[in-house]
Coordinates of C-alpha atoms and ligand atoms in Angstrom, one line a residue:
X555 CA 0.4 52.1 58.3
X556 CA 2.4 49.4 56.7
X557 CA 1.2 45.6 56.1
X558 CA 3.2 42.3 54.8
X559 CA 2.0 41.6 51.0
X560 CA 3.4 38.3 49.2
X561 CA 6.3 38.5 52.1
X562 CA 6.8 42.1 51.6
X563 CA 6.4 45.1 53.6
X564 CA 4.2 47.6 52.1
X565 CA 2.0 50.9 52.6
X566 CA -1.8 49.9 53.5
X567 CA -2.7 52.6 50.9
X568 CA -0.6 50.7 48.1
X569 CA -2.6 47.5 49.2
X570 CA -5.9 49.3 48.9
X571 CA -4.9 50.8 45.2
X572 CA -5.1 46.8 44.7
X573 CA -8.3 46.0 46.5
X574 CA -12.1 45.3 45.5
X575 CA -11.2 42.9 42.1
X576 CA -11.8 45.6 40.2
X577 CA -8.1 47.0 41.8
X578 CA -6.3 48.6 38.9
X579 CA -3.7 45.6 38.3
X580 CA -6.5 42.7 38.5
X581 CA -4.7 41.1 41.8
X582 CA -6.6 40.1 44.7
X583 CA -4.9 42.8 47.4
X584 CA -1.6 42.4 45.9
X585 CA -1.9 38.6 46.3
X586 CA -2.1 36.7 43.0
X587 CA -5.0 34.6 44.5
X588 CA -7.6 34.6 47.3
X589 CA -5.2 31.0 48.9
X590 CA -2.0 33.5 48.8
X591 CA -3.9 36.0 50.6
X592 CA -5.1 33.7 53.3
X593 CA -2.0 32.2 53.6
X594 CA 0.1 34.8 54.0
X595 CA -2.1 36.9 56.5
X596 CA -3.1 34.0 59.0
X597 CA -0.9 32.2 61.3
X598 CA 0.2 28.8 59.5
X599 CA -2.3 26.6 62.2
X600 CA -5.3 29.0 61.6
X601 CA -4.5 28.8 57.8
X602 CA -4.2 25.0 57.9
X603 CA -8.1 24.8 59.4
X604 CA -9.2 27.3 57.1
X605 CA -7.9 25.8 54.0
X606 CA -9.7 22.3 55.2
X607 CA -13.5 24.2 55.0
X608 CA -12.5 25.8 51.7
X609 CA -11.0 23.6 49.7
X610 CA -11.4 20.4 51.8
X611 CA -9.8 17.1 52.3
X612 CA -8.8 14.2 49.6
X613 CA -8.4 10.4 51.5
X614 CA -8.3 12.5 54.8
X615 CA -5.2 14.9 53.8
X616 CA -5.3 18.5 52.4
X617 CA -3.9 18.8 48.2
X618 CA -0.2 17.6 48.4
X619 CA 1.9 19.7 45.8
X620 CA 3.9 17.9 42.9
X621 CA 7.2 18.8 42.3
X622 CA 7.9 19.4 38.4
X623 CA 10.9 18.8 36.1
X624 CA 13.1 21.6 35.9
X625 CA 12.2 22.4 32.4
X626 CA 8.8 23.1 33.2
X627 CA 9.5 25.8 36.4
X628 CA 12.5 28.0 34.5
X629 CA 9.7 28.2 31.5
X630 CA 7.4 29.6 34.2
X631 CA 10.3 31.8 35.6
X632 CA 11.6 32.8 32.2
X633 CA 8.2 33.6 30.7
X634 CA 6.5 35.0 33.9
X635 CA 3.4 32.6 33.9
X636 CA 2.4 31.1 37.2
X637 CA 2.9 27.5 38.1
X638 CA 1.4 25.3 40.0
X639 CA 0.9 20.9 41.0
X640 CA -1.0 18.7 42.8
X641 CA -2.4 15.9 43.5
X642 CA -5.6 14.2 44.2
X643 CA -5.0 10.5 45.1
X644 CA -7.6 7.7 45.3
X645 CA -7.7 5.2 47.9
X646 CA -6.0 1.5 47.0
X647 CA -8.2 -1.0 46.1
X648 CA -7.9 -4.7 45.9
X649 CA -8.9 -5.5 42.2
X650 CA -8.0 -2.5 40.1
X651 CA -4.6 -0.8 39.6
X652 CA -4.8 3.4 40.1
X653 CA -5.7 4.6 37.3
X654 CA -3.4 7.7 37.2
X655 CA -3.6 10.7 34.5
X656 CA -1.8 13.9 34.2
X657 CA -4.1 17.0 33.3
X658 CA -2.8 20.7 33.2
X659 CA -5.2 23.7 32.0
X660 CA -3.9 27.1 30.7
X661 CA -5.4 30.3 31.1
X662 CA -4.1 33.3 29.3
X663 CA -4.4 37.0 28.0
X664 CA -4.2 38.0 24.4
X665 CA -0.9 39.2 23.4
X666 CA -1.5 42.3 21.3
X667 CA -3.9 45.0 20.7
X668 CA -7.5 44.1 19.4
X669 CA -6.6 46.9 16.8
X670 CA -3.7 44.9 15.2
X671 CA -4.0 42.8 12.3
X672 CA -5.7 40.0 12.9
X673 CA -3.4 37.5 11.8
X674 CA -1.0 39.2 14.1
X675 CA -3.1 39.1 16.9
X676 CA -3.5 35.4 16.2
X677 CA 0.3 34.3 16.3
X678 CA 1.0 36.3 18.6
X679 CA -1.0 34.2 20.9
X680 CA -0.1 30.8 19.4
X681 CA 3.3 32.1 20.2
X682 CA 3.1 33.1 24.0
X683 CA 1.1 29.9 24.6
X684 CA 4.3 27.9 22.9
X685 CA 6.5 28.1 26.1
X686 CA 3.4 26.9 28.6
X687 CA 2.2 24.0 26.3
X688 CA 5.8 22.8 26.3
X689 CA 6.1 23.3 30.0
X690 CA 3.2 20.8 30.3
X691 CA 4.3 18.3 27.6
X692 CA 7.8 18.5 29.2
X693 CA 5.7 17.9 32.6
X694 CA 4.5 14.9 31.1
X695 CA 0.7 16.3 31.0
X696 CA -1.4 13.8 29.5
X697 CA -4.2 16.0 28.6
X698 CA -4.2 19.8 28.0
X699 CA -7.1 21.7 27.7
X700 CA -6.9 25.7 26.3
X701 CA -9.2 28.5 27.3
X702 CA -12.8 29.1 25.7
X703 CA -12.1 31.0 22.2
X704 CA -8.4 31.4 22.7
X705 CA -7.2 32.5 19.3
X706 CA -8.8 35.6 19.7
X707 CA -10.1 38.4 21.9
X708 CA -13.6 37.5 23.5
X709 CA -14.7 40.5 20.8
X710 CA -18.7 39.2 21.3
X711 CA -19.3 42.3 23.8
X712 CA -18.8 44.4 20.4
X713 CA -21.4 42.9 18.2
X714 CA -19.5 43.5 15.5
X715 CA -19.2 41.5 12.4
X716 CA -15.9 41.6 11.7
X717 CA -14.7 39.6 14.4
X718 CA -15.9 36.3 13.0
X719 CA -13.0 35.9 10.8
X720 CA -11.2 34.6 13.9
X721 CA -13.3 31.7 12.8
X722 CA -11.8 28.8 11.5
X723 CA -12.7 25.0 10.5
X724 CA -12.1 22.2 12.5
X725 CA -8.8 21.2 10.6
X726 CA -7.7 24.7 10.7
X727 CA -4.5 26.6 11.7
X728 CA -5.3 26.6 15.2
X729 CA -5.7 22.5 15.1
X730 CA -2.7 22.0 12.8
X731 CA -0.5 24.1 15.6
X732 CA -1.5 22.1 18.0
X733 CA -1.5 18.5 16.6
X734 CA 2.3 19.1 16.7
X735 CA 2.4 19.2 20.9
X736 CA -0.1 16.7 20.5
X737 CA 2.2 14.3 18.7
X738 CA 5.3 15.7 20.1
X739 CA 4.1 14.9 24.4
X740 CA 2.0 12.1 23.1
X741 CA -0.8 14.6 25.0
X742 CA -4.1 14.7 24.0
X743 CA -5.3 18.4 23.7
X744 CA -9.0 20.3 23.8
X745 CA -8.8 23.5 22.2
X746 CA -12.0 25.7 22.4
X747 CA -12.1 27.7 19.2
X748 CA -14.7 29.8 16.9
X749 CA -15.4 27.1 14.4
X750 CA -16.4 27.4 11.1
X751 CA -18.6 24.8 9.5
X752 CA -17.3 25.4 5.8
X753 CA -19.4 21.8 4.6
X754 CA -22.6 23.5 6.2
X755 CA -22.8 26.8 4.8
X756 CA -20.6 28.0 6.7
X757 CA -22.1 28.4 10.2
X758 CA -20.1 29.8 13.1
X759 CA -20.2 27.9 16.1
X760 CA -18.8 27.7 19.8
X761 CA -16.3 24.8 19.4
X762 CA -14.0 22.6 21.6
X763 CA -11.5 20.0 19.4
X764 CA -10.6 17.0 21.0
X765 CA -7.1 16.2 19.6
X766 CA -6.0 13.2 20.1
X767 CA -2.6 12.2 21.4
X768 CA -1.1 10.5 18.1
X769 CA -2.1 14.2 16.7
X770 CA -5.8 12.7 15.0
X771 CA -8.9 14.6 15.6
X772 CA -10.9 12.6 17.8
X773 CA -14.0 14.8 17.5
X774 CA -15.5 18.5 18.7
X775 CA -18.3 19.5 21.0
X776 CA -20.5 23.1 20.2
X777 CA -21.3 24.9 23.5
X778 CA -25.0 23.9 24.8
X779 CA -26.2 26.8 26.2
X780 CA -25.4 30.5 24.7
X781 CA -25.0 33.9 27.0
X782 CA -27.4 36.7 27.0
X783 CA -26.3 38.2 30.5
X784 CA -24.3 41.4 30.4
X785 CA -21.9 42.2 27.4
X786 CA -22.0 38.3 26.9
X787 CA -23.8 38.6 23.3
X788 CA -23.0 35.7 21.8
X789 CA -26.2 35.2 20.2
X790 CA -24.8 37.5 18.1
X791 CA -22.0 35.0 16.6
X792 CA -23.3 31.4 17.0
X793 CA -26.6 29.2 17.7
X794 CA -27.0 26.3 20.5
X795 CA -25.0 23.4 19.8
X796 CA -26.0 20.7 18.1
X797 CA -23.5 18.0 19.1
X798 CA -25.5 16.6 22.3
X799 CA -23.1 15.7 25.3
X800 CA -20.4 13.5 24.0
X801 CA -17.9 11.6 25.7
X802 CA -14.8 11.0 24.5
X803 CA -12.7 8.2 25.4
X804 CA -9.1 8.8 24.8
X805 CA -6.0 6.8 25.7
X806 CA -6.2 8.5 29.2
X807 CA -9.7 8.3 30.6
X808 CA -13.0 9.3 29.6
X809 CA -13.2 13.4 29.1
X810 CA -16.4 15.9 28.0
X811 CA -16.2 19.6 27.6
X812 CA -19.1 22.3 29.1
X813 CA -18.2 25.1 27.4
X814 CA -18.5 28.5 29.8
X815 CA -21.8 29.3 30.2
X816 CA -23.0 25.8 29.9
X817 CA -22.0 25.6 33.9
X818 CA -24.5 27.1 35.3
X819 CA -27.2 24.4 34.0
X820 CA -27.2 21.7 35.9
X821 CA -29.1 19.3 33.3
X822 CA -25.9 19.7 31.1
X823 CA -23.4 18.4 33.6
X824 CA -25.8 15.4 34.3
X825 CA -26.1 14.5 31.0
X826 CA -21.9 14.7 30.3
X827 CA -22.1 12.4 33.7
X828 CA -24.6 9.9 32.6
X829 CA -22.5 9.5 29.4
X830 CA -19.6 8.3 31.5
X831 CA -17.3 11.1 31.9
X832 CA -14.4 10.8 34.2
X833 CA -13.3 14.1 33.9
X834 CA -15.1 17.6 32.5
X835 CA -13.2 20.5 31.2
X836 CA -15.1 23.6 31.4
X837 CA -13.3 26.3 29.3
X838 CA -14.5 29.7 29.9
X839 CA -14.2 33.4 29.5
X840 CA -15.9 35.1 32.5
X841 CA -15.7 38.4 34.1
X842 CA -15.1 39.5 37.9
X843 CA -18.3 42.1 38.4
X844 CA -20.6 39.2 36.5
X845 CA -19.8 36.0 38.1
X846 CA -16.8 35.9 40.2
X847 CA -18.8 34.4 43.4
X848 CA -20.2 31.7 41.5
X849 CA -16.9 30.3 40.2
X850 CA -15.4 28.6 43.0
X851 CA -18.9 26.9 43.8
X852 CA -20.7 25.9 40.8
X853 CA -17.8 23.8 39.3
X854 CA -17.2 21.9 42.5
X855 CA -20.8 21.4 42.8
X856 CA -21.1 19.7 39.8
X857 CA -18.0 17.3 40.5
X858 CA -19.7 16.3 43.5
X859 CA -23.3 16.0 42.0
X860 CA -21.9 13.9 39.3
X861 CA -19.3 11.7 40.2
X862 CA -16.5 13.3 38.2
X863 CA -13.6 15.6 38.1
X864 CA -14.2 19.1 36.7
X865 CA -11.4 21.2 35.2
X866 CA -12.6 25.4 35.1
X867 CA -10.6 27.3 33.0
X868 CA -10.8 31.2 32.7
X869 CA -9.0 33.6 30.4
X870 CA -6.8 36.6 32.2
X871 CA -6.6 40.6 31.7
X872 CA -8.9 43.4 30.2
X873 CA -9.9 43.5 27.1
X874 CA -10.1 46.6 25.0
X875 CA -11.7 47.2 21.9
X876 CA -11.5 49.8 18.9
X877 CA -15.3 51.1 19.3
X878 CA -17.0 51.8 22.1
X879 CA -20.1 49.6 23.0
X880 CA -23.2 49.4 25.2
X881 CA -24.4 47.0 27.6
X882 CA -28.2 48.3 27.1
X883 CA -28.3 49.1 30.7
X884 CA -28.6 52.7 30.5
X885 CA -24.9 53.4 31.6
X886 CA -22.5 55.1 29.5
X887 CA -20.6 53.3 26.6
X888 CA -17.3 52.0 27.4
X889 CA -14.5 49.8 25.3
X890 CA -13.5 46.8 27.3
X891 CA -15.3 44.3 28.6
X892 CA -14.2 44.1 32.6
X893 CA -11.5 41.9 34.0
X894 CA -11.4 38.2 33.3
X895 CA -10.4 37.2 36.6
X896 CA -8.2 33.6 35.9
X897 CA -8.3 31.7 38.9
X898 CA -8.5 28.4 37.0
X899 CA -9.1 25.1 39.1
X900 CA -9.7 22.0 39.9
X901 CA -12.4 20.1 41.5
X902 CA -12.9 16.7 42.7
X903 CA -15.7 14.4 43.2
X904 CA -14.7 13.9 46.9
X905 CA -15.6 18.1 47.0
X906 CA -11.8 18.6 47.6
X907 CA -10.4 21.0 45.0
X908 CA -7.1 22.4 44.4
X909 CA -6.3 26.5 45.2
X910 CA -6.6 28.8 41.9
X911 CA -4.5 30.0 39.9
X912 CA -3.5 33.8 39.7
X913 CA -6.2 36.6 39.2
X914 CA -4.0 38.4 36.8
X915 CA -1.0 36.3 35.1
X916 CA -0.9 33.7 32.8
X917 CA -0.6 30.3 33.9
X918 CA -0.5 26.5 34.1
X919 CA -2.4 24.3 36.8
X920 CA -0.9 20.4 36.6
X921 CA -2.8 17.6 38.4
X922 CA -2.3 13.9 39.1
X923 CA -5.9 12.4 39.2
X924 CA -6.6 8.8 40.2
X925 CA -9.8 8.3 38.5
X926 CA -10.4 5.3 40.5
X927 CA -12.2 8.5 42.9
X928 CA -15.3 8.4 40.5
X929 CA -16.2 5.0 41.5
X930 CA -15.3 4.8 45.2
X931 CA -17.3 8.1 45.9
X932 CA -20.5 6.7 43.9
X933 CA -20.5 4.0 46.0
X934 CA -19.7 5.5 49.0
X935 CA -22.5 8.5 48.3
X936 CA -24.8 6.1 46.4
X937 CA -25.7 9.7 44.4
X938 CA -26.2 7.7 41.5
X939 CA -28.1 4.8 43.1
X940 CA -30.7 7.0 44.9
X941 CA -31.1 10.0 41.9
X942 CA -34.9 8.8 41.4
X943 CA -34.3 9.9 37.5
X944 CA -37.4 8.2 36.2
X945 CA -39.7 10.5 39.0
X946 CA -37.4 13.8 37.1
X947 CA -38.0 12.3 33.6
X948 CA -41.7 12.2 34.6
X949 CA -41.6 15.8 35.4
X950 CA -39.9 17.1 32.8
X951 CA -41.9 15.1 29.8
X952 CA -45.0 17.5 31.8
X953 CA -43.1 20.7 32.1
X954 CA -42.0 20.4 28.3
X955 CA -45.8 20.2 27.1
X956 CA -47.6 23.4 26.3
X957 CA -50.7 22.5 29.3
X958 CA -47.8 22.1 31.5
X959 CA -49.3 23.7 35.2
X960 CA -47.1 23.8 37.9
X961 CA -47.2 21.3 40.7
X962 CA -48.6 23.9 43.7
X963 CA -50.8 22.9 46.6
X964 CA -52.5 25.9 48.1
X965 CA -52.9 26.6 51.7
X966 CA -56.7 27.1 51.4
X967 CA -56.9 29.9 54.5
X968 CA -54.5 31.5 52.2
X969 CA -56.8 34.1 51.1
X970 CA -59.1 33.8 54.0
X971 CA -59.4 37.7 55.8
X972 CA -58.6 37.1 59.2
X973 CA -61.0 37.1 62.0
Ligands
URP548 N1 -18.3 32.8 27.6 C1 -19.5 32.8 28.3 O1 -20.3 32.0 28.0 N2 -19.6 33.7 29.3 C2 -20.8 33.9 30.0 C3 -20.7 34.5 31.3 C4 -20.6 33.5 32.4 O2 -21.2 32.4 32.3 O3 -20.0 33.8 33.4

């Protein structure tokens, strides 16, 4: 039997080849994302009403696409990465001017072999991302974020040593690169790296660099909350952070990072939220059997819950390693690490979000956000207002102590035999 796949006619065994995420080319069905899919395969007024439940309405209208300068698409065309622009608008208000900012996220494979030098390795990355930072600065981004770790293969499934010499300081090669784009767009740019700590012994940590948009380092953030789920051994590499939940204001808004795992802890986006933040980037390196079903929920959750945009980020392909490894569940050894599945987006605090981007390619998601949103949702929620944080404070100063007994009233029949 034959089906239509991105427009195309094709054989429903070819589609299947491509089927269950774990499909040989990383596609979803063929389809680059799970919107593509939909929208392709339902008549336009049944995809219309399923696209408002999934990724819902902003000021009463679904996401209205941006069009971009022509510089920006033939770089997508020319270097095969996908593209795509929207916007989340705000509704006017009598006393403030929008407050408009331009954000665009990359998500990307590495470029060569794991089993190449590793300086190689490392350029040739800084030089496939060259073409998709300039398609944003030439897009007039204001502020770029990169994927978690994305000098270098996520090698912390391995466990072995060697891979921390991806590490570099804060001022290092990966920085200097970028402070060029920085300067050059007048963009500011987060770029989640392995640091080194070189003035403290030098201690490898989970790092994202806020570069600001004259090319000066505004500051970094370490990553919170550290893996130990699946071949996520990061424990391995780095400790716990120990830079708290910092803000930073820049000349475009107020901006945090949760680094990856650091999403799935409530507590951590609250705390990025009670700081001020206007708009979280989440950079991340995830894999499709682990978490997939969890992506499209918890990122939006926590734009709603606090107020804020949330940018999630995901690195792209399978990663394959010299030496086979084990994930201690009793299964046989294997050398890569699963498929990171893209399908970075963008959430709002209205709980409308943007579709994702591709499963399997390279690419660049652009969004106009009027940050005037924050406000007008807190007060129309009042999430803030009715958040009871000294009762939670209360409960936590308890829970933290060592005679700490849970809170449980029993039904005293409970154990009662029955007549
Ligand atoms: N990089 C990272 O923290 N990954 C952990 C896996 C997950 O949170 O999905």
């Amino acid at each position: 039997m034959e089906k239509t796949q991105n427009g195309e006619t094709v054989k429903e065994e070819e589609l299947k080849e491509s089927c269950g995420g774990g499909g040989g080319d990383g596609s979803i069905c063929g389809y680059d994302s799970l919107h593509c899919l939909l929208k392709d395969n339902l008549d336009p007024h049944i995809f219309q009403e399923v696209n408002r439940l999934l990724t819902g309405l902003n000021c009463g209208k679904s996401l209205q696409p941006i069009a971009l300068p022509e510089s920006a698409t033939s770089l997508s065309l020319q270097h095969g990465f996908d593209l795509q622009a929207f916007c989340f608008n705000a509704d006017k208000e009598i006393l403030r001017e929008p407050r408009v900012v331009r954000v665009g996220v990359i998500q990307n494979s590495i470029s060569l072999p794991t089993t190449v030098h590793f300086s190689d390795q490392k350029k040739a990355i800084f030089n496939k991302l060259k073409p998709i930072i300039d398609a944003a600065g030439s897009s007039g981004v204001n502020i770029l974020c990169l994927q978690e770790a994305w000098t270098m293969p996520f090698a912390f499934c391995t466990r072995e040593k060697r891979w921390c010499e991806f590490a570099e300081p804060v001022n290092g090669e990966s920085t200097i690169f970028l402070q060029s784009f920085a300067l050059k767009y007048n963009m500011v740019i987060i770029s989640p790296i392995l640091e080194r700590d070189i003035n403290h012994g030098e201690v490898i940590w989970n790092t994202a660099v806020v570069i600001g948009n004259h090319g000066n380092i505004i500051g970094k953030h370490r990553k919170n909350h550290i893996p130990r789920v699946g071949d996520f051994n990061e424990s391995t590499y780095y400790m716990e952070g120990n830079t708290g939940h910092p803000v930073f204001e820049t000349a475009f808004g107020k901006i945090a990072i949760n680094i990856c795992y650091g999403r799935h802890h409530p507590l951590n986006w609250l705390a990025f939220g009670l700081n001020g933040a206007e708009i979280v980037f989440n950079p991340s390196a995830t894999v499709g059997e682990l978490s997939e079903p969890m992506w499209p929920i918890e990122a939006r959750n926590a734009a709603i819950a606090n107020n804020y945009f949330v940018a999630s980020i995901n690195r792209v392909g399978t990663e394959t390693f010299p030496n086979p490894f084990t994930s201690g569940d009793g299964k046989p050894a294997h050398a890569d690490f699963g498929h990171f599945y893209g399908s970075s987006h963008i959430s709002a605090p209205d709980a409308s979000c943007t579709p994702s981007l591709s499963r399997n390619r390279d690419g660049l998601l652009i969004t106009d956000m009027d940050l005037n949103l924050c406000r007008q949702v807190k007060d129309k929620w009042g999430f803030r207002m009715t958040s009871r944080y000294d009762l939670y404070a209360e409960t936590l100063t308890h829970y933290v102590k060592p005679d700490f007994e849970p809170q449980v009233i029993s039904d005293p029949l409970l154990h009662k035999k029955s007549l």
